Amino acid sequence: MPLYIRDNATAELVAKLAKERGLTKQDAVRLAVQAELDRTREAKPLRERLREWREANPLPPPTGLKADKAFFDDLSGEGE
């Protein structure tokens, strides 16, 4: 089934991709469309990506120490 691109800007983008990759225009269109389909399929909502990251990188348990000015001064060597 033929595909006609009537938009000059789109045709120029396809030609540019084909030239940069050493492809035919048909292969450039196939590559671009497949990449977009893959990207869309693999995209996860931010909430889910953050949940997975938090599971892989949990917060350390609470130490019970008070994080006040004196604590940070001591960390930076400014405490007395």
Short mmCIF file of N, CA and C in Angstrom, two decimals:
data_model
loop_
_atom_site.label_atom_id
_atom_site.label_comp_id
_atom_site.label_asym_id
_atom_site.label_seq_id
_atom_site.Cartn_x
_atom_site.Cartn_y
_atom_site.Cartn_z
N MET A 1 0.84 -1.16 0.00
CA MET A 1 0.00 0.00 0.00
C MET A 1 0.90 1.24 0.00
N PRO A 2 0.72 2.13 -0.92
CA PRO A 2 1.57 3.32 -1.00
C PRO A 2 1.24 4.31 0.10
N LEU A 3 2.25 5.05 0.47
CA LEU A 3 2.10 6.12 1.46
C LEU A 3 2.61 7.39 0.79
N TYR A 4 1.75 8.36 0.69
CA TYR A 4 2.13 9.62 0.08
C TYR A 4 2.29 10.67 1.17
N ILE A 5 3.42 11.32 1.17
CA ILE A 5 3.67 12.39 2.13
C ILE A 5 3.51 13.70 1.38
N ARG A 6 2.47 14.44 1.73
CA ARG A 6 2.17 15.67 1.02
C ARG A 6 2.68 16.91 1.75
N ASP A 7 3.25 16.70 2.91
CA ASP A 7 3.77 17.81 3.70
C ASP A 7 5.27 17.93 3.44
N ASN A 8 5.69 19.08 2.92
CA ASN A 8 7.10 19.26 2.55
C ASN A 8 8.03 19.15 3.75
N ALA A 9 7.64 19.68 4.90
CA ALA A 9 8.49 19.61 6.09
C ALA A 9 8.72 18.16 6.51
N THR A 10 7.67 17.35 6.47
CA THR A 10 7.79 15.94 6.81
C THR A 10 8.66 15.22 5.80
N ALA A 11 8.46 15.49 4.53
CA ALA A 11 9.27 14.85 3.48
C ALA A 11 10.75 15.21 3.65
N GLU A 12 11.03 16.45 4.03
CA GLU A 12 12.42 16.86 4.25
C GLU A 12 13.02 16.15 5.46
N LEU A 13 12.24 15.97 6.52
CA LEU A 13 12.74 15.24 7.69
C LEU A 13 13.05 13.79 7.34
N VAL A 14 12.18 13.18 6.57
CA VAL A 14 12.41 11.79 6.15
C VAL A 14 13.67 11.70 5.30
N ALA A 15 13.84 12.63 4.38
CA ALA A 15 15.02 12.64 3.52
C ALA A 15 16.29 12.85 4.35
N LYS A 16 16.22 13.72 5.33
CA LYS A 16 17.38 13.99 6.19
C LYS A 16 17.75 12.74 6.99
N LEU A 17 16.76 12.08 7.59
CA LEU A 17 17.03 10.86 8.35
C LEU A 17 17.61 9.78 7.43
N ALA A 18 17.04 9.63 6.26
CA ALA A 18 17.53 8.62 5.31
C ALA A 18 18.98 8.89 4.94
N LYS A 19 19.31 10.14 4.68
CA LYS A 19 20.68 10.49 4.29
C LYS A 19 21.64 10.25 5.45
N GLU A 20 21.27 10.68 6.66
CA GLU A 20 22.16 10.53 7.81
C GLU A 20 22.40 9.07 8.17
N ARG A 21 21.40 8.22 7.96
CA ARG A 21 21.52 6.81 8.31
C ARG A 21 21.91 5.92 7.13
N GLY A 22 21.97 6.49 5.94
CA GLY A 22 22.29 5.69 4.76
C GLY A 22 21.18 4.72 4.42
N LEU A 23 19.93 5.18 4.53
CA LEU A 23 18.76 4.34 4.30
C LEU A 23 17.97 4.86 3.12
N THR A 24 17.05 4.03 2.66
CA THR A 24 16.07 4.52 1.71
C THR A 24 15.04 5.33 2.50
N LYS A 25 14.26 6.14 1.82
CA LYS A 25 13.22 6.90 2.50
C LYS A 25 12.20 5.98 3.14
N GLN A 26 11.90 4.88 2.46
CA GLN A 26 10.95 3.91 3.01
C GLN A 26 11.48 3.34 4.31
N ASP A 27 12.76 2.96 4.33
CA ASP A 27 13.34 2.41 5.55
C ASP A 27 13.43 3.46 6.65
N ALA A 28 13.66 4.71 6.28
CA ALA A 28 13.71 5.79 7.27
C ALA A 28 12.35 5.98 7.93
N VAL A 29 11.29 5.93 7.14
CA VAL A 29 9.95 6.05 7.70
C VAL A 29 9.67 4.86 8.62
N ARG A 30 10.00 3.66 8.18
CA ARG A 30 9.78 2.46 8.99
C ARG A 30 10.54 2.56 10.31
N LEU A 31 11.81 2.98 10.25
CA LEU A 31 12.64 3.12 11.44
C LEU A 31 12.03 4.13 12.41
N ALA A 32 11.64 5.27 11.91
CA ALA A 32 11.09 6.33 12.77
C ALA A 32 9.77 5.90 13.40
N VAL A 33 8.91 5.30 12.63
CA VAL A 33 7.61 4.87 13.15
C VAL A 33 7.80 3.76 14.18
N GLN A 34 8.69 2.81 13.90
CA GLN A 34 8.93 1.73 14.85
C GLN A 34 9.53 2.26 16.15
N ALA A 35 10.45 3.22 16.05
CA ALA A 35 11.06 3.81 17.24
C ALA A 35 10.01 4.51 18.09
N GLU A 36 9.10 5.21 17.46
CA GLU A 36 8.04 5.91 18.20
C GLU A 36 7.08 4.92 18.84
N LEU A 37 6.73 3.85 18.12
CA LEU A 37 5.86 2.83 18.71
C LEU A 37 6.52 2.17 19.91
N ASP A 38 7.81 1.86 19.80
CA ASP A 38 8.55 1.26 20.91
C ASP A 38 8.61 2.21 22.10
N ARG A 39 8.88 3.48 21.83
CA ARG A 39 8.97 4.48 22.89
C ARG A 39 7.63 4.61 23.61
N THR A 40 6.55 4.64 22.86
CA THR A 40 5.23 4.76 23.44
C THR A 40 4.88 3.53 24.27
N ARG A 41 5.20 2.36 23.77
CA ARG A 41 4.89 1.12 24.46
C ARG A 41 5.68 1.00 25.76
N GLU A 42 6.92 1.46 25.75
CA GLU A 42 7.79 1.32 26.91
C GLU A 42 7.63 2.45 27.92
N ALA A 43 6.92 3.49 27.55
CA ALA A 43 6.77 4.64 28.44
C ALA A 43 5.94 4.23 29.66
N LYS A 44 6.43 4.63 30.82
CA LYS A 44 5.70 4.37 32.05
C LYS A 44 5.36 5.71 32.69
N PRO A 45 4.24 5.76 33.37
CA PRO A 45 3.89 7.00 34.07
C PRO A 45 4.96 7.34 35.12
N LEU A 46 5.15 8.63 35.35
CA LEU A 46 6.14 9.07 36.32
C LEU A 46 5.90 8.45 37.69
N ARG A 47 4.66 8.37 38.11
CA ARG A 47 4.34 7.80 39.41
C ARG A 47 4.88 6.36 39.53
N GLU A 48 4.72 5.57 38.47
CA GLU A 48 5.20 4.19 38.49
C GLU A 48 6.73 4.14 38.48
N ARG A 49 7.37 5.01 37.66
CA ARG A 49 8.84 5.03 37.63
C ARG A 49 9.40 5.43 38.99
N LEU A 50 8.77 6.41 39.67
CA LEU A 50 9.22 6.82 40.99
C LEU A 50 9.02 5.71 42.02
N ARG A 51 7.90 5.01 41.95
CA ARG A 51 7.64 3.90 42.86
C ARG A 51 8.71 2.83 42.71
N GLU A 52 9.04 2.48 41.48
CA GLU A 52 10.08 1.48 41.23
C GLU A 52 11.43 1.95 41.75
N TRP A 53 11.73 3.25 41.54
CA TRP A 53 13.00 3.77 42.01
C TRP A 53 13.07 3.73 43.53
N ARG A 54 11.97 4.11 44.20
CA ARG A 54 11.95 4.08 45.67
C ARG A 54 12.09 2.67 46.21
N GLU A 55 11.52 1.69 45.51
CA GLU A 55 11.67 0.29 45.94
C GLU A 55 13.12 -0.16 45.81
N ALA A 56 13.79 0.28 44.74
CA ALA A 56 15.18 -0.10 44.52
C ALA A 56 16.14 0.71 45.39
N ASN A 57 15.73 1.89 45.83
CA ASN A 57 16.58 2.79 46.61
C ASN A 57 15.82 3.28 47.85
N PRO A 58 15.58 2.38 48.82
CA PRO A 58 14.80 2.81 49.98
C PRO A 58 15.58 3.79 50.85
N LEU A 59 14.83 4.60 51.60
CA LEU A 59 15.44 5.51 52.54
C LEU A 59 16.04 4.70 53.70
N PRO A 60 17.14 5.18 54.27
CA PRO A 60 17.68 4.47 55.43
C PRO A 60 16.73 4.61 56.62
N PRO A 61 16.85 3.71 57.59
CA PRO A 61 15.96 3.83 58.75
C PRO A 61 16.28 5.09 59.55
N PRO A 62 15.31 5.63 60.27
CA PRO A 62 15.55 6.82 61.07
C PRO A 62 16.61 6.55 62.15
N THR A 63 17.45 7.54 62.41
CA THR A 63 18.52 7.38 63.40
C THR A 63 18.11 7.91 64.77
N GLY A 64 17.09 8.74 64.79
CA GLY A 64 16.67 9.34 66.03
C GLY A 64 17.46 10.60 66.36
N LEU A 65 18.48 10.93 65.55
CA LEU A 65 19.27 12.13 65.78
C LEU A 65 18.49 13.36 65.34
N LYS A 66 18.71 14.45 66.05
CA LYS A 66 18.05 15.70 65.72
C LYS A 66 18.90 16.44 64.69
N ALA A 67 18.34 16.75 63.53
CA ALA A 67 19.07 17.45 62.47
C ALA A 67 18.80 18.94 62.61
N ASP A 68 19.47 19.56 63.57
CA ASP A 68 19.30 20.99 63.79
C ASP A 68 20.58 21.72 63.36
N LYS A 69 20.66 23.01 63.64
CA LYS A 69 21.83 23.81 63.24
C LYS A 69 23.10 23.25 63.83
N ALA A 70 23.07 22.84 65.08
CA ALA A 70 24.27 22.29 65.73
C ALA A 70 24.75 21.03 65.00
N PHE A 71 23.83 20.21 64.57
CA PHE A 71 24.17 18.98 63.85
C PHE A 71 24.89 19.31 62.55
N PHE A 72 24.33 20.25 61.77
CA PHE A 72 24.96 20.59 60.50
C PHE A 72 26.26 21.36 60.69
N ASP A 73 26.34 22.19 61.74
CA ASP A 73 27.61 22.85 62.04
C ASP A 73 28.69 21.83 62.35
N ASP A 74 28.34 20.81 63.10
CA ASP A 74 29.30 19.77 63.43
C ASP A 74 29.75 19.02 62.18
N LEU A 75 28.82 18.73 61.27
CA LEU A 75 29.18 18.05 60.02
C LEU A 75 30.16 18.87 59.18
N SER A 76 29.98 20.18 59.19
CA SER A 76 30.83 21.03 58.36
C SER A 76 32.09 21.47 59.08
N GLY A 77 32.27 21.03 60.32
CA GLY A 77 33.47 21.39 61.06
C GLY A 77 33.41 22.77 61.69
N GLU A 78 32.23 23.35 61.73
CA GLU A 78 32.09 24.69 62.29
C GLU A 78 31.63 24.63 63.75
N GLY A 79 31.32 23.45 64.25
CA GLY A 79 30.84 23.33 65.62
C GLY A 79 31.98 23.53 66.62
N GLU A 80 31.61 23.87 67.83
CA GLU A 80 32.64 24.10 68.86
C GLU A 80 32.73 22.92 69.78
#
